[in-house]
Amino acid sequence: MKFRNTALALAMSAGLAVAAPAMARDTIQIAGSSTVLPFSSIVAEEFGNSFPQFKTPVVGSGGSGGGLRQFCQGVGANTIDIANSSRAIRPNELESCRANGVTEVIEVKFGYDGIVFASRADSGKFALTPKHVFLAGAAQIPQNGQMVANPYTRWSQIDSSLPDQEIVLVIPGSNHGTREVYEEKVVHPGCESFAEVKAMEGEAKTNFCNAIRTDGRVVEIAGDYTETLARLDAQRDALGVFGLSFYDQNRDRLQVATVDDVVPSLETISSGEYPVSRPLYFYIKNAHVGVIPGLLEYAQFFMSEEIGGMGSPLEAAGLIPMGDEERAEVISAVQSRTLMP
Amino acid sequence: MKTTNMMPEDQLDLAQKRDRMQQRVKASLKRRHAQEKRFKGMGMAAVVTALAFVTLLFFTILSKGLPAFWQATLTLQVYFDPEVIRIDPKPEKRSDESEGAFQQRYLAWQTQLGFVNFNRIILDSLAREIPEAPEYQRDALRLVTSGERFALRGLVEKDPSIIGQTLTLDLLADANVDVWMKGNIDRNLPDAQQQLSARTRAWVDELQARGVIKSKFSTALFMNPDSRSSLASAGLAGAFMGSLMMMLIVMFLAVPVGVASAIYLEEFAPKNKLTDLIEVNINNLAAVPSIVFGLLGASVFILWFKMPLSAPLVGGLVLSLMTLPTVIIATRSTLKAIPPSIRQAALGIGASKVQSVFHHVLPLAIPGILTGAILGVAQALGETAPLLLIGMSSFVASVPATPFEQSTALPVQIYLWQGNELRNFFEARTSAAIIVLLALMITLNALAIWLRKKFETRW
């Protein structure tokens, strides 16, 4: 008798578990870039607090690539609604989206972010150029018309103006959108300053420039900036790649390097003077608009002057706001639900 | 003694033999004593090393985390100015009104309340303490954490009659104020490296000297869900509820299923190749790394069964699968330890097999089963890896009400806080969360020990 009761209870709990998927979701689900996560979380929280009719959206991380992969898994309540990304979606990602039924995607650009090189406050001061960074991190470098394995072990060997300390470069892993910007805005310009590289063609050139040395002097970090910071805590000589906002909140421990003699700041990045910056995006699944309550409202709230403009909470958190004209364009695109081609 | 009839040579020989034997024994005794000493020494060293590591761990966590239980708090006279809070009276449900219509009216009222500028109220109450605050609004608003404006709104929403009154309220200070007061940032650094402006820092020091800002025991840590826009009010409530729900699911799913299968395998199942295979597989399953269960959960429960992402329900199911082998193994070994005489006696006086198991064997096995179950649940409570894969590492700023809603769990919250940008504040907060989790674990383990002692039977 007792046993039958237990069996009944088990059957009931199993039934409950199977009944679950039938329930619709009323909370917006977001995932993606860890650079965008702080901004997205602030907006989500303020959104939940400002609109009593909507629930507070849930924001996950996983890197731009991870977020977009989840985003492209399909349409339905068990998939995410918005992917945060610190780079534009790649054509192959869009293709995989379409193959899985995510045919309608709205792209929203919401601001800019600077990428900075920072070292520990008690280490040497860096005034970098893209060429320095390339020479420090490349697997092979051109020397007298030939490609040789990277011989540099100290920064001062690259350029006498750099501090005399071991080369240890801590860069984001390839799952991060930041890595792509780092390669595109720093490594490539530095790499292409050599005539030998200029002579190379297409893919061979990209592969040559992107190859990083494997003798342990370049450390790839798959996690977030806290992990990069922990590396710097352990190794005084390490130079790390951070987002401007992360550096900004840890100014007491870190000192920032100039790139081409420009100090990264809100002003120099929004004026374009500081070379290493990138736009930040989020992508909305159009099929979920109207099904998951508040999706379009969230996007509009994100783009509003009050949340993402000058003097807003997002700016305080380190986002570089867009100009008024650009903002107006994006807002109208969101309102009309303009899809990606 | 029979030595008397022995020949003298024989006696001599015997004495020599005895001598030699004694020497050999003595020699080996010395060696064996040294061996024992060495072994004891090594054992002691091992214990001391282990204890030293645990002490070090606890010491660092406690010394870092304990201060985070006390947070910088401002005690202010807050005037709920009717000039600022211009809202209609709170809607009451009329008898002729449908529930939906009332909800709509209430929502409209809430929206109206949402437009009230509560920063104004906070600024006004700050101005009572710092006369120059209205001139430097940005600096002044850095004193109070931004989430407090929603806390004030919550007070008005709960009881609109406070409009027009002046209340003495405790408002949480901003995370950076807390960092400055606790000295977690080097106070001698130049302005460019500080988070707070020079003016705000001077105000903090002044208010602290006057006793307006004090370190008070932080209820925010326990009562609030996670927060990123108002870091000082980030709390563990959401994660705690998530963990609690998952524990309940594990208890009601893994424990009964595990115990039932263990009883069947141990008492009823025939011993053959098939049951041997099952046994080997259960033991293997217990050794499978937990992340594998997470992958399984992500592909089966979420992609296949289409269950919601980040939900404690899915987390609970995954953790149940993970705990199941532990419970089965613990229960089986408890059942094995019960003397066969109990079963034979029951069968001997005419009980059926089921009666002998459920009336005689199982009651005696209860303490062991409970211990195994509680330890299994405690292990599930501390598990992080599988939860990361089913989306439970998301930022969730609300307390879940049902297991279908998005949530995090305590160990995941620790992981999330560990990754927060404001290291100076969150290093301590993370350790505080670890202390809370450890306290829960110790409580569960103590419960297991207590239950075992209470029901223990000695044969």
PDB file of N, CA, C and O in Angstrom, chain B residues 231-278:
ATOM      1  N   LEU B 231      24.862  48.570  -6.863  1.00  0.00           N
ATOM      2  CA  LEU B 231      25.696  47.467  -6.384  1.00  0.00           C
ATOM      3  C   LEU B 231      25.581  47.236  -4.882  1.00  0.00           C
ATOM      4  O   LEU B 231      25.648  46.111  -4.418  1.00  0.00           O
ATOM      5  N   ALA B 232      25.380  48.322  -4.131  1.00  0.00           N
ATOM      6  CA  ALA B 232      25.347  48.171  -2.680  1.00  0.00           C
ATOM      7  C   ALA B 232      24.133  47.374  -2.233  1.00  0.00           C
ATOM      8  O   ALA B 232      24.128  46.808  -1.150  1.00  0.00           O
ATOM      9  N   SER B 233      23.065  47.336  -3.051  1.00  0.00           N
ATOM     10  CA  SER B 233      21.893  46.598  -2.602  1.00  0.00           C
ATOM     11  C   SER B 233      21.856  45.169  -3.139  1.00  0.00           C
ATOM     12  O   SER B 233      20.856  44.489  -2.960  1.00  0.00           O
ATOM     13  N   ALA B 234      22.921  44.724  -3.788  1.00  0.00           N
ATOM     14  CA  ALA B 234      22.940  43.353  -4.289  1.00  0.00           C
ATOM     15  C   ALA B 234      22.869  42.378  -3.119  1.00  0.00           C
ATOM     16  O   ALA B 234      23.608  42.499  -2.157  1.00  0.00           O
ATOM     17  N   GLY B 235      21.951  41.413  -3.226  1.00  0.00           N
ATOM     18  CA  GLY B 235      21.777  40.461  -2.138  1.00  0.00           C
ATOM     19  C   GLY B 235      21.620  39.045  -2.642  1.00  0.00           C
ATOM     20  O   GLY B 235      21.718  38.776  -3.839  1.00  0.00           O
ATOM     21  N   LEU B 236      21.374  38.143  -1.711  1.00  0.00           N
ATOM     22  CA  LEU B 236      21.361  36.716  -2.028  1.00  0.00           C
ATOM     23  C   LEU B 236      19.963  36.116  -2.081  1.00  0.00           C
ATOM     24  O   LEU B 236      19.815  34.920  -2.282  1.00  0.00           O
ATOM     25  N   ALA B 237      18.923  36.949  -1.882  1.00  0.00           N
ATOM     26  CA  ALA B 237      17.578  36.383  -1.730  1.00  0.00           C
ATOM     27  C   ALA B 237      17.175  35.543  -2.942  1.00  0.00           C
ATOM     28  O   ALA B 237      16.645  34.441  -2.786  1.00  0.00           O
ATOM     29  N   GLY B 238      17.418  36.077  -4.153  1.00  0.00           N
ATOM     30  CA  GLY B 238      17.024  35.348  -5.356  1.00  0.00           C
ATOM     31  C   GLY B 238      17.746  34.023  -5.459  1.00  0.00           C
ATOM     32  O   GLY B 238      17.139  32.978  -5.714  1.00  0.00           O
ATOM     33  N   ALA B 239      19.060  34.069  -5.241  1.00  0.00           N
ATOM     34  CA  ALA B 239      19.861  32.856  -5.338  1.00  0.00           C
ATOM     35  C   ALA B 239      19.448  31.853  -4.261  1.00  0.00           C
ATOM     36  O   ALA B 239      19.394  30.644  -4.505  1.00  0.00           O
ATOM     37  N   PHE B 240      19.128  32.362  -3.082  1.00  0.00           N
ATOM     38  CA  PHE B 240      18.738  31.477  -1.989  1.00  0.00           C
ATOM     39  C   PHE B 240      17.444  30.742  -2.326  1.00  0.00           C
ATOM     40  O   PHE B 240      17.332  29.528  -2.147  1.00  0.00           O
ATOM     41  N   MET B 241      16.464  31.496  -2.844  1.00  0.00           N
ATOM     42  CA  MET B 241      15.194  30.862  -3.223  1.00  0.00           C
ATOM     43  C   MET B 241      15.422  29.820  -4.314  1.00  0.00           C
ATOM     44  O   MET B 241      14.837  28.733  -4.280  1.00  0.00           O
ATOM     45  N   GLY B 242      16.263  30.179  -5.284  1.00  0.00           N
ATOM     46  CA  GLY B 242      16.563  29.235  -6.360  1.00  0.00           C
ATOM     47  C   GLY B 242      17.161  27.954  -5.812  1.00  0.00           C
ATOM     48  O   GLY B 242      16.735  26.848  -6.166  1.00  0.00           O
ATOM     49  N   SER B 243      18.135  28.100  -4.918  1.00  0.00           N
ATOM     50  CA  SER B 243      18.774  26.924  -4.325  1.00  0.00           C
ATOM     51  C   SER B 243      17.770  26.106  -3.520  1.00  0.00           C
ATOM     52  O   SER B 243      17.759  24.875  -3.587  1.00  0.00           O
ATOM     53  N   LEU B 244      16.924  26.815  -2.765  1.00  0.00           N
ATOM     54  CA  LEU B 244      15.931  26.131  -1.929  1.00  0.00           C
ATOM     55  C   LEU B 244      14.990  25.278  -2.789  1.00  0.00           C
ATOM     56  O   LEU B 244      14.724  24.107  -2.491  1.00  0.00           O
ATOM     57  N   MET B 245      14.520  25.878  -3.902  1.00  0.00           N
ATOM     58  CA  MET B 245      13.607  25.139  -4.774  1.00  0.00           C
ATOM     59  C   MET B 245      14.291  23.903  -5.348  1.00  0.00           C
ATOM     60  O   MET B 245      13.699  22.831  -5.423  1.00  0.00           O
ATOM     61  N   MET B 246      15.549  24.086  -5.748  1.00  0.00           N
ATOM     62  CA  MET B 246      16.265  22.942  -6.316  1.00  0.00           C
ATOM     63  C   MET B 246      16.457  21.860  -5.268  1.00  0.00           C
ATOM     64  O   MET B 246      16.320  20.669  -5.557  1.00  0.00           O
ATOM     65  N   MET B 247      16.751  22.268  -4.023  1.00  0.00           N
ATOM     66  CA  MET B 247      16.911  21.288  -2.946  1.00  0.00           C
ATOM     67  C   MET B 247      15.639  20.498  -2.753  1.00  0.00           C
ATOM     68  O   MET B 247      15.661  19.283  -2.588  1.00  0.00           O
ATOM     69  N   LEU B 248      14.490  21.211  -2.774  1.00  0.00           N
ATOM     70  CA  LEU B 248      13.215  20.523  -2.577  1.00  0.00           C
ATOM     71  C   LEU B 248      12.983  19.522  -3.698  1.00  0.00           C
ATOM     72  O   LEU B 248      12.557  18.388  -3.460  1.00  0.00           O
ATOM     73  N   ILE B 249      13.289  19.945  -4.932  1.00  0.00           N
ATOM     74  CA  ILE B 249      13.085  19.029  -6.058  1.00  0.00           C
ATOM     75  C   ILE B 249      13.982  17.805  -5.895  1.00  0.00           C
ATOM     76  O   ILE B 249      13.545  16.665  -6.082  1.00  0.00           O
ATOM     77  N   VAL B 250      15.234  18.031  -5.501  1.00  0.00           N
ATOM     78  CA  VAL B 250      16.152  16.899  -5.318  1.00  0.00           C
ATOM     79  C   VAL B 250      15.622  15.980  -4.222  1.00  0.00           C
ATOM     80  O   VAL B 250      15.586  14.757  -4.365  1.00  0.00           O
ATOM     81  N   MET B 251      15.140  16.598  -3.115  1.00  0.00           N
ATOM     82  CA  MET B 251      14.666  15.787  -1.993  1.00  0.00           C
ATOM     83  C   MET B 251      13.457  14.949  -2.390  1.00  0.00           C
ATOM     84  O   MET B 251      13.342  13.795  -2.009  1.00  0.00           O
ATOM     85  N   PHE B 252      12.538  15.548  -3.165  1.00  0.00           N
ATOM     86  CA  PHE B 252      11.323  14.827  -3.487  1.00  0.00           C
ATOM     87  C   PHE B 252      11.460  13.933  -4.709  1.00  0.00           C
ATOM     88  O   PHE B 252      10.579  13.145  -4.992  1.00  0.00           O
ATOM     89  N   LEU B 253      12.541  14.089  -5.447  1.00  0.00           N
ATOM     90  CA  LEU B 253      12.724  13.277  -6.645  1.00  0.00           C
ATOM     91  C   LEU B 253      13.823  12.237  -6.441  1.00  0.00           C
ATOM     92  O   LEU B 253      13.593  11.040  -6.543  1.00  0.00           O
ATOM     93  N   ALA B 254      15.020  12.725  -6.101  1.00  0.00           N
ATOM     94  CA  ALA B 254      16.163  11.816  -6.045  1.00  0.00           C
ATOM     95  C   ALA B 254      16.062  10.880  -4.848  1.00  0.00           C
ATOM     96  O   ALA B 254      16.371   9.694  -4.957  1.00  0.00           O
ATOM     97  N   VAL B 255      15.601  11.405  -3.698  1.00  0.00           N
ATOM     98  CA  VAL B 255      15.614  10.575  -2.496  1.00  0.00           C
ATOM     99  C   VAL B 255      14.631   9.409  -2.595  1.00  0.00           C
ATOM    100  O   VAL B 255      15.036   8.255  -2.434  1.00  0.00           O
ATOM    101  N   PRO B 256      13.328   9.654  -2.890  1.00  0.00           N
ATOM    102  CA  PRO B 256      12.432   8.495  -2.989  1.00  0.00           C
ATOM    103  C   PRO B 256      12.857   7.508  -4.086  1.00  0.00           C
ATOM    104  O   PRO B 256      12.869   6.298  -3.844  1.00  0.00           O
ATOM    105  N   VAL B 257      13.187   8.018  -5.258  1.00  0.00           N
ATOM    106  CA  VAL B 257      13.565   7.123  -6.359  1.00  0.00           C
ATOM    107  C   VAL B 257      14.820   6.341  -5.984  1.00  0.00           C
ATOM    108  O   VAL B 257      14.896   5.121  -6.173  1.00  0.00           O
ATOM    109  N   GLY B 258      15.785   7.028  -5.410  1.00  0.00           N
ATOM    110  CA  GLY B 258      17.039   6.382  -5.036  1.00  0.00           C
ATOM    111  C   GLY B 258      16.826   5.313  -3.989  1.00  0.00           C
ATOM    112  O   GLY B 258      17.330   4.189  -4.118  1.00  0.00           O
ATOM    113  N   VAL B 259      16.054   5.653  -2.951  1.00  0.00           N
ATOM    114  CA  VAL B 259      15.839   4.695  -1.862  1.00  0.00           C
ATOM    115  C   VAL B 259      15.058   3.494  -2.378  1.00  0.00           C
ATOM    116  O   VAL B 259      15.403   2.335  -2.102  1.00  0.00           O
ATOM    117  N   ALA B 260      14.019   3.752  -3.182  1.00  0.00           N
ATOM    118  CA  ALA B 260      13.213   2.647  -3.708  1.00  0.00           C
ATOM    119  C   ALA B 260      14.069   1.719  -4.567  1.00  0.00           C
ATOM    120  O   ALA B 260      13.998   0.496  -4.432  1.00  0.00           O
ATOM    121  N   SER B 261      14.904   2.301  -5.439  1.00  0.00           N
ATOM    122  CA  SER B 261      15.699   1.406  -6.294  1.00  0.00           C
ATOM    123  C   SER B 261      16.731   0.651  -5.471  1.00  0.00           C
ATOM    124  O   SER B 261      17.013  -0.517  -5.752  1.00  0.00           O
ATOM    125  N   ALA B 262      17.265   1.301  -4.433  1.00  0.00           N
ATOM    126  CA  ALA B 262      18.239   0.598  -3.600  1.00  0.00           C
ATOM    127  C   ALA B 262      17.586  -0.570  -2.880  1.00  0.00           C
ATOM    128  O   ALA B 262      18.145  -1.671  -2.811  1.00  0.00           O
ATOM    129  N   ILE B 263      16.373  -0.353  -2.356  1.00  0.00           N
ATOM    130  CA  ILE B 263      15.681  -1.436  -1.652  1.00  0.00           C
ATOM    131  C   ILE B 263      15.417  -2.597  -2.606  1.00  0.00           C
ATOM    132  O   ILE B 263      15.667  -3.764  -2.293  1.00  0.00           O
ATOM    133  N   TYR B 264      14.953  -2.256  -3.805  1.00  0.00           N
ATOM    134  CA  TYR B 264      14.667  -3.317  -4.759  1.00  0.00           C
ATOM    135  C   TYR B 264      15.936  -4.091  -5.102  1.00  0.00           C
ATOM    136  O   TYR B 264      15.973  -5.318  -5.036  1.00  0.00           O
ATOM    137  N   LEU B 265      16.994  -3.365  -5.420  1.00  0.00           N
ATOM    138  CA  LEU B 265      18.235  -4.029  -5.836  1.00  0.00           C
ATOM    139  C   LEU B 265      18.803  -4.884  -4.715  1.00  0.00           C
ATOM    140  O   LEU B 265      19.305  -5.975  -4.931  1.00  0.00           O
ATOM    141  N   GLU B 266      18.703  -4.393  -3.479  1.00  0.00           N
ATOM    142  CA  GLU B 266      19.360  -5.069  -2.368  1.00  0.00           C
ATOM    143  C   GLU B 266      18.529  -6.232  -1.841  1.00  0.00           C
ATOM    144  O   GLU B 266      19.062  -7.272  -1.484  1.00  0.00           O
ATOM    145  N   GLU B 267      17.193  -6.039  -1.779  1.00  0.00           N
ATOM    146  CA  GLU B 267      16.364  -7.009  -1.079  1.00  0.00           C
ATOM    147  C   GLU B 267      15.591  -7.946  -2.006  1.00  0.00           C
ATOM    148  O   GLU B 267      15.325  -9.069  -1.663  1.00  0.00           O
ATOM    149  N   PHE B 268      15.177  -7.427  -3.152  1.00  0.00           N
ATOM    150  CA  PHE B 268      14.266  -8.213  -3.967  1.00  0.00           C
ATOM    151  C   PHE B 268      14.896  -8.750  -5.249  1.00  0.00           C
ATOM    152  O   PHE B 268      14.558  -9.825  -5.702  1.00  0.00           O
ATOM    153  N   ALA B 269      15.775  -7.980  -5.850  1.00  0.00           N
ATOM    154  CA  ALA B 269      16.265  -8.350  -7.184  1.00  0.00           C
ATOM    155  C   ALA B 269      17.054  -9.642  -7.123  1.00  0.00           C
ATOM    156  O   ALA B 269      17.798  -9.880  -6.173  1.00  0.00           O
ATOM    157  N   PRO B 270      16.861 -10.500  -8.133  1.00  0.00           N
ATOM    158  CA  PRO B 270      17.655 -11.723  -8.183  1.00  0.00           C
ATOM    159  C   PRO B 270      19.114 -11.354  -8.474  1.00  0.00           C
ATOM    160  O   PRO B 270      19.383 -10.345  -9.128  1.00  0.00           O
ATOM    161  N   LYS B 271      20.035 -12.159  -7.962  1.00  0.00           N
ATOM    162  CA  LYS B 271      21.443 -11.870  -8.246  1.00  0.00           C
ATOM    163  C   LYS B 271      21.806 -12.549  -9.563  1.00  0.00           C
ATOM    164  O   LYS B 271      21.956 -13.759  -9.627  1.00  0.00           O
ATOM    165  N   ASN B 272      21.898 -11.803 -10.627  1.00  0.00           N
ATOM    166  CA  ASN B 272      22.321 -12.378 -11.901  1.00  0.00           C
ATOM    167  C   ASN B 272      23.183 -11.379 -12.675  1.00  0.00           C
ATOM    168  O   ASN B 272      23.498 -10.299 -12.169  1.00  0.00           O
ATOM    169  N   LYS B 273      23.509 -11.706 -13.903  1.00  0.00           N
ATOM    170  CA  LYS B 273      24.374 -10.854 -14.723  1.00  0.00           C
ATOM    171  C   LYS B 273      23.797  -9.453 -14.865  1.00  0.00           C
ATOM    172  O   LYS B 273      24.502  -8.454 -14.812  1.00  0.00           O
ATOM    173  N   LEU B 274      22.455  -9.400 -15.062  1.00  0.00           N
ATOM    174  CA  LEU B 274      21.810  -8.113 -15.318  1.00  0.00           C
ATOM    175  C   LEU B 274      21.934  -7.182 -14.121  1.00  0.00           C
ATOM    176  O   LEU B 274      22.337  -6.020 -14.254  1.00  0.00           O
ATOM    177  N   THR B 275      21.634  -7.711 -12.910  1.00  0.00           N
ATOM    178  CA  THR B 275      21.721  -6.839 -11.742  1.00  0.00           C
ATOM    179  C   THR B 275      23.175  -6.456 -11.467  1.00  0.00           C
ATOM    180  O   THR B 275      23.447  -5.362 -10.990  1.00  0.00           O
ATOM    181  N   ASP B 276      24.097  -7.363 -11.787  1.00  0.00           N
ATOM    182  CA  ASP B 276      25.518  -7.022 -11.649  1.00  0.00           C
ATOM    183  C   ASP B 276      25.866  -5.841 -12.531  1.00  0.00           C
ATOM    184  O   ASP B 276      26.534  -4.896 -12.111  1.00  0.00           O
ATOM    185  N   LEU B 277      25.372  -5.917 -13.785  1.00  0.00           N
ATOM    186  CA  LEU B 277      25.626  -4.845 -14.744  1.00  0.00           C
ATOM    187  C   LEU B 277      25.066  -3.525 -14.224  1.00  0.00           C
ATOM    188  O   LEU B 277      25.727  -2.487 -14.272  1.00  0.00           O
ATOM    189  N   ILE B 278      23.838  -3.588 -13.695  1.00  0.00           N
ATOM    190  CA  ILE B 278      23.209  -2.370 -13.168  1.00  0.00           C
ATOM    191  C   ILE B 278      24.051  -1.810 -12.032  1.00  0.00           C
ATOM    192  O   ILE B 278      24.314  -0.604 -11.964  1.00  0.00           O
TER     193      ILE B 278
END
